[in-house]
C-alpha atoms as a printed R data frame, in Angstrom:
    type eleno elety resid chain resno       x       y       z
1   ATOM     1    CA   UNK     A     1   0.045  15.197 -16.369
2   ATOM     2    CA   UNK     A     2   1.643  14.078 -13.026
3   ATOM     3    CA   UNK     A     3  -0.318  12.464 -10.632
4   ATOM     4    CA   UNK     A     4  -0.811  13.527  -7.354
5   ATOM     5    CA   UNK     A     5  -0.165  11.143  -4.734
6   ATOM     6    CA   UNK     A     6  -1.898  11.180  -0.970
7   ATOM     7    CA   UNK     A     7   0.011   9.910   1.104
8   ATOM     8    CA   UNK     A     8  -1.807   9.088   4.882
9   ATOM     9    CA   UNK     A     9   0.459   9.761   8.339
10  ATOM    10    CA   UNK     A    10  -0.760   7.780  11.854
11  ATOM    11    CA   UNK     A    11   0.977   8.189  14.452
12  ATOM    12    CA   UNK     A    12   4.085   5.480  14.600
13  ATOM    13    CA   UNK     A    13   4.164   5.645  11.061
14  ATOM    14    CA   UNK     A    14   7.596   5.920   9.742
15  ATOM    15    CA   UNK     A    15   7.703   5.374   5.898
16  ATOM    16    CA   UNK     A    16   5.778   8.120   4.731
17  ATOM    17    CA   UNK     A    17   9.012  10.384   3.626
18  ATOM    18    CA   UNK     A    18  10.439   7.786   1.758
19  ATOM    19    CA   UNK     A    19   6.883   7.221  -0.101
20  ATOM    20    CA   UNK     A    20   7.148  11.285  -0.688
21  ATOM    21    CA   UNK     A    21  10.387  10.721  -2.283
22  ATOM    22    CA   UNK     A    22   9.967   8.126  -4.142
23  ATOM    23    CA   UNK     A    23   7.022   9.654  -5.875
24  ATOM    24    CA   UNK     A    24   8.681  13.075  -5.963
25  ATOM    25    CA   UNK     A    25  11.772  11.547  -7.570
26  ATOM    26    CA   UNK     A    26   9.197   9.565 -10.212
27  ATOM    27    CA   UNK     A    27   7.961  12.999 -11.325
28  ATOM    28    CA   UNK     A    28   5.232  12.940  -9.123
29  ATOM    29    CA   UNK     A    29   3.634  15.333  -6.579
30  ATOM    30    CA   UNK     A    30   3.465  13.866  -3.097
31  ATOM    31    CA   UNK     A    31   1.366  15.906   0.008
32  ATOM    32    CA   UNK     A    32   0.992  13.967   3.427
33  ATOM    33    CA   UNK     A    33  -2.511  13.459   5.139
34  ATOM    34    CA   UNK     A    34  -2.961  13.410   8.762
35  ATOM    35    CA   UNK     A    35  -5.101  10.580  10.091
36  ATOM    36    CA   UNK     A    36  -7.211  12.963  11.672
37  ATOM    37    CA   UNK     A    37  -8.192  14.476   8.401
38  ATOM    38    CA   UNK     A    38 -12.079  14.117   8.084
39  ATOM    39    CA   UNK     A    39 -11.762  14.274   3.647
40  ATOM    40    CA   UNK     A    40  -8.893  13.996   1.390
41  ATOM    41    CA   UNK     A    41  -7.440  16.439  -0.961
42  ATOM    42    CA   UNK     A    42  -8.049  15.883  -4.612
43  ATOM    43    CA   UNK     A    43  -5.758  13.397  -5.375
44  ATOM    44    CA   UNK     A    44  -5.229  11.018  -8.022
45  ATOM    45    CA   UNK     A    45  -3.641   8.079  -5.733
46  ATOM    46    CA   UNK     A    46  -3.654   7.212  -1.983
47  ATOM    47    CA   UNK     A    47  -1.027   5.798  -0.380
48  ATOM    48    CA   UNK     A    48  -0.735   3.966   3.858
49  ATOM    49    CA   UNK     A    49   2.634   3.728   4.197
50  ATOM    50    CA   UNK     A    50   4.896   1.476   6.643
51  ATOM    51    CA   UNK     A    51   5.775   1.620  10.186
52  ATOM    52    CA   UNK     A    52   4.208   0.853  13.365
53  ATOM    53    CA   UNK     A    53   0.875   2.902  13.521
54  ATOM    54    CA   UNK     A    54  -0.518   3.389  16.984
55  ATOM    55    CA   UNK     A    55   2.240   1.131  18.246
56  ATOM    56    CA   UNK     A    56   0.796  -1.789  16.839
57  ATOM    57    CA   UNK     A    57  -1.180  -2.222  20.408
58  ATOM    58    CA   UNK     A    58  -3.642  -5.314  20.065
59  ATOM    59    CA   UNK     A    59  -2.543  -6.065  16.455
60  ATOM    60    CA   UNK     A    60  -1.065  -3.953  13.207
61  ATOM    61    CA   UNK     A    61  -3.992  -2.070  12.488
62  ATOM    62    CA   UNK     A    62  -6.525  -2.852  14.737
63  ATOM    63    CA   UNK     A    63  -6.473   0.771  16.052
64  ATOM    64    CA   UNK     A    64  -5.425   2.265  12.574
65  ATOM    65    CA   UNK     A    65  -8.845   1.354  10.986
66  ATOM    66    CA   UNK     A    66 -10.633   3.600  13.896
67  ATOM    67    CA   UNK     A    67  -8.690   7.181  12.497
68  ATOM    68    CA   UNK     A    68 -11.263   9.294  11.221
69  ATOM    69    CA   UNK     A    69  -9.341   9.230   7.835
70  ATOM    70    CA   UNK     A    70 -10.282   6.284   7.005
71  ATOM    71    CA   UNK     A    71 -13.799   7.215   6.333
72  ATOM    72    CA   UNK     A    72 -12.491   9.436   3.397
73  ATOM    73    CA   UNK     A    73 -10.019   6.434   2.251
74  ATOM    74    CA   UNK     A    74 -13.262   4.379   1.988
75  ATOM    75    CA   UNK     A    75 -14.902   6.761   0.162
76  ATOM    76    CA   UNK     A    76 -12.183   7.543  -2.351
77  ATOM    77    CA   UNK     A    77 -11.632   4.170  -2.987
78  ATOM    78    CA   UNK     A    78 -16.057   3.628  -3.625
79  ATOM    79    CA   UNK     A    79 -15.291   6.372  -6.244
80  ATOM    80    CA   UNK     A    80 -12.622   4.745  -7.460
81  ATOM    81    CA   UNK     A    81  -9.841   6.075  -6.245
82  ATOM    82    CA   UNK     A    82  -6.171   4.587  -6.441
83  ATOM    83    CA   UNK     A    83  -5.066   2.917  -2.841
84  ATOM    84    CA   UNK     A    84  -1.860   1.315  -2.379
85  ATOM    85    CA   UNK     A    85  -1.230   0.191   1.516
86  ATOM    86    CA   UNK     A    86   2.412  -0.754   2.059
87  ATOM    87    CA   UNK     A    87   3.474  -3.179   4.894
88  ATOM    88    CA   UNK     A    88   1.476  -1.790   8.135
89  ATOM    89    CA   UNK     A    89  -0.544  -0.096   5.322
90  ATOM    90    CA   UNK     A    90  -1.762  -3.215   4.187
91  ATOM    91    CA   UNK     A    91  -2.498  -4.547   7.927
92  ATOM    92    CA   UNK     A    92  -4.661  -1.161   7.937
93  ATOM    93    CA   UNK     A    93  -6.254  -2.346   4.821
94  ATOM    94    CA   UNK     A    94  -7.223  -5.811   5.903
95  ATOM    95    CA   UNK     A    95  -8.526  -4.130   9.702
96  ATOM    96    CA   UNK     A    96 -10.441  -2.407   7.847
97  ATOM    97    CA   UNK     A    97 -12.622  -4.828   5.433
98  ATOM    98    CA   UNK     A    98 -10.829  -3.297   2.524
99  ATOM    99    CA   UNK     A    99  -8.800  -6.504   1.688
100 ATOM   100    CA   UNK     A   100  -9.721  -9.833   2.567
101 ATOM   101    CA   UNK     A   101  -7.607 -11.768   5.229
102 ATOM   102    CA   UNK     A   102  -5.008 -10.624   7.808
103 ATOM   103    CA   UNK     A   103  -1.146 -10.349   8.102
104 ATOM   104    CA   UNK     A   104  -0.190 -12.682  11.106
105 ATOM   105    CA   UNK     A   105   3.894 -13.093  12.929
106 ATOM   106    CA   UNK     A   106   5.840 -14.495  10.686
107 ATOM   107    CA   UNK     A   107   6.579 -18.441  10.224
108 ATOM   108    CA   UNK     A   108   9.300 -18.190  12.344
109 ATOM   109    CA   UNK     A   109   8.046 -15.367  14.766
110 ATOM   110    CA   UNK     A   110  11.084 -13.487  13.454
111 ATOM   111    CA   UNK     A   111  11.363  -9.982  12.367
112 ATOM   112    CA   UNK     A   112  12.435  -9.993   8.655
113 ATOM   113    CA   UNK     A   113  14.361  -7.148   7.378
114 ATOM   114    CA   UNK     A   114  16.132  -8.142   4.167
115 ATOM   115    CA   UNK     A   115  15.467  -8.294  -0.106
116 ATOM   116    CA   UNK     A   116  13.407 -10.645  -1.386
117 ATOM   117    CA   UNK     A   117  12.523 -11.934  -5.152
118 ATOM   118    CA   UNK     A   118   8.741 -11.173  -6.273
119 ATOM   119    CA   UNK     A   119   6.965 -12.416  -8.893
120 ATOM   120    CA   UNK     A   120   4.420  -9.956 -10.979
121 ATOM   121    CA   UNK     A   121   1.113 -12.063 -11.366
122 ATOM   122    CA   UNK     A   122  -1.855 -11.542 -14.321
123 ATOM   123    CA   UNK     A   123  -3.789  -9.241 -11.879
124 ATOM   124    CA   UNK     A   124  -6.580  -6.729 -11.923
125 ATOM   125    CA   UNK     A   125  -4.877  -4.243 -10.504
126 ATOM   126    CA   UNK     A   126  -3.894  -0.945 -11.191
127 ATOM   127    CA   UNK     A   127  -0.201  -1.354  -9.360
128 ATOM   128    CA   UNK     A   128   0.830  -3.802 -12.001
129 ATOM   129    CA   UNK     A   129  -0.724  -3.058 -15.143
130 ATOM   130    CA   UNK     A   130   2.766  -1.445 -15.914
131 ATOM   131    CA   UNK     A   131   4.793  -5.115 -15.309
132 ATOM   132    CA   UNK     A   132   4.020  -8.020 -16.969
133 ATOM   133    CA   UNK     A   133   2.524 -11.120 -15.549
134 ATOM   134    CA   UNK     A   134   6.192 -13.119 -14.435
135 ATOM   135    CA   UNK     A   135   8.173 -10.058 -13.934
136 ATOM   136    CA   UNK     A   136  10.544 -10.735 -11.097
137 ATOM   137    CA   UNK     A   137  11.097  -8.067  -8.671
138 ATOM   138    CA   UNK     A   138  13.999  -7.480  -5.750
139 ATOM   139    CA   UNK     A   139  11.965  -5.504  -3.311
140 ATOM   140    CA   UNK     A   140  12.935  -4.840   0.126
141 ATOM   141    CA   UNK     A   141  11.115  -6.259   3.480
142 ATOM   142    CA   UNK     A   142  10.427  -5.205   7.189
143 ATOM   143    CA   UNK     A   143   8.139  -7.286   9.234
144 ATOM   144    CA   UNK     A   144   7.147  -9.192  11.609
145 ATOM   145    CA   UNK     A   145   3.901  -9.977  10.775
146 ATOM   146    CA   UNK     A   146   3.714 -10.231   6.879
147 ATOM   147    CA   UNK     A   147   2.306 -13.857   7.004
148 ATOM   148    CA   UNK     A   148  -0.963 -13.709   5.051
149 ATOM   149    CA   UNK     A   149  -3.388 -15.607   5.788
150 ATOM   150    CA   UNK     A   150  -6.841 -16.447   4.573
151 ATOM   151    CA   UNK     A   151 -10.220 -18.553   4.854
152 ATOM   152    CA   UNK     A   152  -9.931 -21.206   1.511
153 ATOM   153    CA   UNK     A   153 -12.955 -19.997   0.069
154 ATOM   154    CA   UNK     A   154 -11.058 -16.113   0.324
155 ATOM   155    CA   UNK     A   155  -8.158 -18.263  -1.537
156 ATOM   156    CA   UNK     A   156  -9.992 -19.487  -4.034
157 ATOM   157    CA   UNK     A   157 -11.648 -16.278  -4.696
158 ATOM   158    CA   UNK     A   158  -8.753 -14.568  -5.182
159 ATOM   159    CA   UNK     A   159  -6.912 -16.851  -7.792
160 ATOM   160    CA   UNK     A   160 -10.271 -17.488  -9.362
161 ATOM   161    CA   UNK     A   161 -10.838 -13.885  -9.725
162 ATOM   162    CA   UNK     A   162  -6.883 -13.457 -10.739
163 ATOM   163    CA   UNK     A   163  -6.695 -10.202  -7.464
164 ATOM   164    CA   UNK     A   164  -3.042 -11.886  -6.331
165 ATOM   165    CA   UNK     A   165  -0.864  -8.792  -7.547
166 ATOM   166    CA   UNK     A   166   2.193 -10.540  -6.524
167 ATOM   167    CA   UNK     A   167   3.857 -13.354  -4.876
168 ATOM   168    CA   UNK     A   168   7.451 -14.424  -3.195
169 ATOM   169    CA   UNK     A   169   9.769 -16.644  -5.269
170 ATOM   170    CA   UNK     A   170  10.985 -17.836  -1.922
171 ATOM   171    CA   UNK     A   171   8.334 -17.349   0.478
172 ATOM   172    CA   UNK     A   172   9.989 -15.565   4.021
173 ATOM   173    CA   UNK     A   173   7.426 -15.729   6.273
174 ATOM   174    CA   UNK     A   174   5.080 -18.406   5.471
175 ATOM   175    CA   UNK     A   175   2.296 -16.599   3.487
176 ATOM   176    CA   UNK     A   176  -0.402 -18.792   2.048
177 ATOM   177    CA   UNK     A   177   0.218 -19.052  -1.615
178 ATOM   178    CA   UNK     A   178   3.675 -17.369  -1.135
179 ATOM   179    CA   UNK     A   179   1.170 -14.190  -1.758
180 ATOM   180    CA   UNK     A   180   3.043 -10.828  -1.350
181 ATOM   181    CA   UNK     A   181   0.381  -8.634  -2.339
182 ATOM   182    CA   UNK     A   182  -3.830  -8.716  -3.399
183 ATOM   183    CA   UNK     A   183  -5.943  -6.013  -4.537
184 ATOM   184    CA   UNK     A   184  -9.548  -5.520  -4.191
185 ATOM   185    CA   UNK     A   185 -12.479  -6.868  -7.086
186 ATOM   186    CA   UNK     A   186 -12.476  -3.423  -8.334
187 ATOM   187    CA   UNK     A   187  -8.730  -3.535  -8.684
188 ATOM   188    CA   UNK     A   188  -7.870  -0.196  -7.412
189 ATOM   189    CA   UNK     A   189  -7.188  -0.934  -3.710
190 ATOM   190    CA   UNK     A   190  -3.888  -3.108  -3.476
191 ATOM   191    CA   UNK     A   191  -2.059  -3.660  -0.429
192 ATOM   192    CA   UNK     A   192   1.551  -5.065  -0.820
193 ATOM   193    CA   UNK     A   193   4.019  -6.175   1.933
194 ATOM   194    CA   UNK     A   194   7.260  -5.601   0.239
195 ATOM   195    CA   UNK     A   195   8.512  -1.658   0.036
196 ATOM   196    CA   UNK     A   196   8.601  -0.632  -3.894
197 ATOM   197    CA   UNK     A   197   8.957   3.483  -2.337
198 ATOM   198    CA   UNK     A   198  12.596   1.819  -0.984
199 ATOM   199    CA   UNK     A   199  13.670   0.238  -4.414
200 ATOM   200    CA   UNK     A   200  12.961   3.531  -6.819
201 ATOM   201    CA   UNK     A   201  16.290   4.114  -7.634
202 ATOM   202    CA   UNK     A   202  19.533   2.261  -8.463
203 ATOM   203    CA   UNK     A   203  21.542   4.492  -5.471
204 ATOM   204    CA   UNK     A   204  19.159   2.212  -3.558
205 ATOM   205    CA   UNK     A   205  20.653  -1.027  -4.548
206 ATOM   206    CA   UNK     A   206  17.421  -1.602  -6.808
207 ATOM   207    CA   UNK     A   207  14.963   0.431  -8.967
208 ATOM   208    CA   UNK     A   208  12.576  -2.129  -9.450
209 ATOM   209    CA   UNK     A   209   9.550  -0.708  -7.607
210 ATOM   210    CA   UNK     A   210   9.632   1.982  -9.958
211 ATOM   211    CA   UNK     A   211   7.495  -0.180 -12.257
212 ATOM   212    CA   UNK     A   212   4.569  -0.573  -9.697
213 ATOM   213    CA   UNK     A   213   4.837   3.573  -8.415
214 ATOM   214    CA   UNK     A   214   4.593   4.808 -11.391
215 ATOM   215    CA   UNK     A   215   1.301   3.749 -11.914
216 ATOM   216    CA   UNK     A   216  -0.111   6.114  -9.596
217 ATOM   217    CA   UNK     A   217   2.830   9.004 -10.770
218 ATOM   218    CA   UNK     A   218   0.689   8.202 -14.510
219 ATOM   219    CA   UNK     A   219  -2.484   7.300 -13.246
220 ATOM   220    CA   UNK     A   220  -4.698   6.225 -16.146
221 ATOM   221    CA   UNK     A   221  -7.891   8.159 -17.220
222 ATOM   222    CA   UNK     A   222 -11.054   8.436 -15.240
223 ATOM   223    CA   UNK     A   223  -9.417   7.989 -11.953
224 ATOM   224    CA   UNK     A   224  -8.321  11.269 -10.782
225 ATOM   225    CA   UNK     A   225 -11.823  11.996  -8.892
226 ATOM   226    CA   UNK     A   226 -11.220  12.096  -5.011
227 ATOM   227    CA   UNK     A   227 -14.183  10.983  -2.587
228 ATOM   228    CA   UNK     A   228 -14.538  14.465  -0.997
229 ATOM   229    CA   UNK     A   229 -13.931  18.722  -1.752
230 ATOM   230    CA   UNK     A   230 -10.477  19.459  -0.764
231 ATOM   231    CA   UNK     A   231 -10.899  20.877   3.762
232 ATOM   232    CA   UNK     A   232  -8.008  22.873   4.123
233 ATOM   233    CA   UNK     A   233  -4.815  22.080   6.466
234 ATOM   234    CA   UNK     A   234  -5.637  19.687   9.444
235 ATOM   235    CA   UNK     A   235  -2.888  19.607  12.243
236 ATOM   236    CA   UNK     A   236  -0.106  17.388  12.243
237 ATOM   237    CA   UNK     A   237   3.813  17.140  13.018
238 ATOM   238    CA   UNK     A   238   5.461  20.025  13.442
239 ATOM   239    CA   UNK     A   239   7.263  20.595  10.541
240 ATOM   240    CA   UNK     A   240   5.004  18.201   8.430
241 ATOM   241    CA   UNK     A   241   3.482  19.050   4.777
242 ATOM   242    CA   UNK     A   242   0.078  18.120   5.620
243 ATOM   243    CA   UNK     A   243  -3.442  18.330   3.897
């Protein structure tokens, strides 16, 4: 059975089509959620996708983490819900105590829009249990501020507790530990700077995230339970699918 994929809207963000078609091209079903939805639809997998949301004013995130949305993304994810945040979704993630750390500019207060080599770690996530540990992924990157960043005890935490999902062969931006991506101790809340929803397919000039979307396209058993009953259509964009 296909999974059905969440995938969250703020305003400014500008990646959320591409994460509909990347799961709709996996064999997925994809449905976009307004962040001023109060619950989620049953879903099997949620998804904060890239772009600027709320402008980035103060910092990536920092206004994000307010949306009333978020109360039902903490909630799924308590229940065990799948959450992926990608780029300014995983700022969101970190603003919001999901994920330890923050995403600060980038080494070279640059903005980095390129491909970059990732390496697959041994993980408890859920976005990699598809990829084995040393898999190398081309993935694509847009930031500015992907540098992660940590306290040493967070650091130590996470490789002790093996939650570094993946990290950059060649670091770009001067993330501690080259780390890419982490997940949560429960394993089903990842956030991930690089863009696997923009490397599905070969026309793309890679089809390597495949391997990491799929996992919510075939989520595994017992984790198809959303945090709240399915509330109707909320308002968004004109000419938006939203739940």
């Amino acid at each position: 059975m296909s999974g059905r994929v969440g995938v969250v809207v703020f305003p400014g963000s500008n990646c959320e089509h591409d994460v509909v078609e990347a799961i709709e091209g996996l064999g997925g079903d994809a449905e976009l959620v307004w962040h001023g939805a109060r619950s989620v639809a049953q879903v099997d997998a949620l998804v904060l996708p890239g772009g600027f949301a709320h402008g980035d004013y103060l910092r990536p995130g920092a206004i994000a983490r307010f949306s009333p949305v978020m109360d039902a993304v903490r909630s799924f994810a308590a229940d065990g819900g799948l959450v992926l945040g990608v780029c300014n979704g995983f700022q969101v993630l970190t603003e919001a105590g999901m994920l330890p750390g923050a995403l600060q500019k980038n080494r070279h207060l640059r903005f980095l829009c390129t491909t970059v080599s990732v390496r697959i770690e041994r993980s408890r996530s859920f976005i990699s249990r598809l990829a084995r540990p040393g898999t190398v992924l081309r993935l694509p990157i847009n930031h500015f501020e992907g540098n992660y960043t940590c306290e040493p005890e967070t650091l130590a935490e996470l490789r002790a507790e093996e939650r570094i999902v993946a990290r950059y062969c060649d670091n770009p931006n001067g993330s501690i530990d080259d780390i890419a991506g982490i997940t949560n101790e429960a394993g089903n809340v990842v956030g991930l700077m690089p863009h696997p929803e923009r490397a599905y397919d070969a026309l793309l000039g890679s089809s390597d995230g495949a391997i990491l979307l799929r996992t919510m396209v075939e989520p595994p058993r017992g984790r198809s339970r959303a945090a709240t009953a399915e509330a109707g259509a909320t308002p968004g964009p004109a000419g938006s699918r939203l739940v």
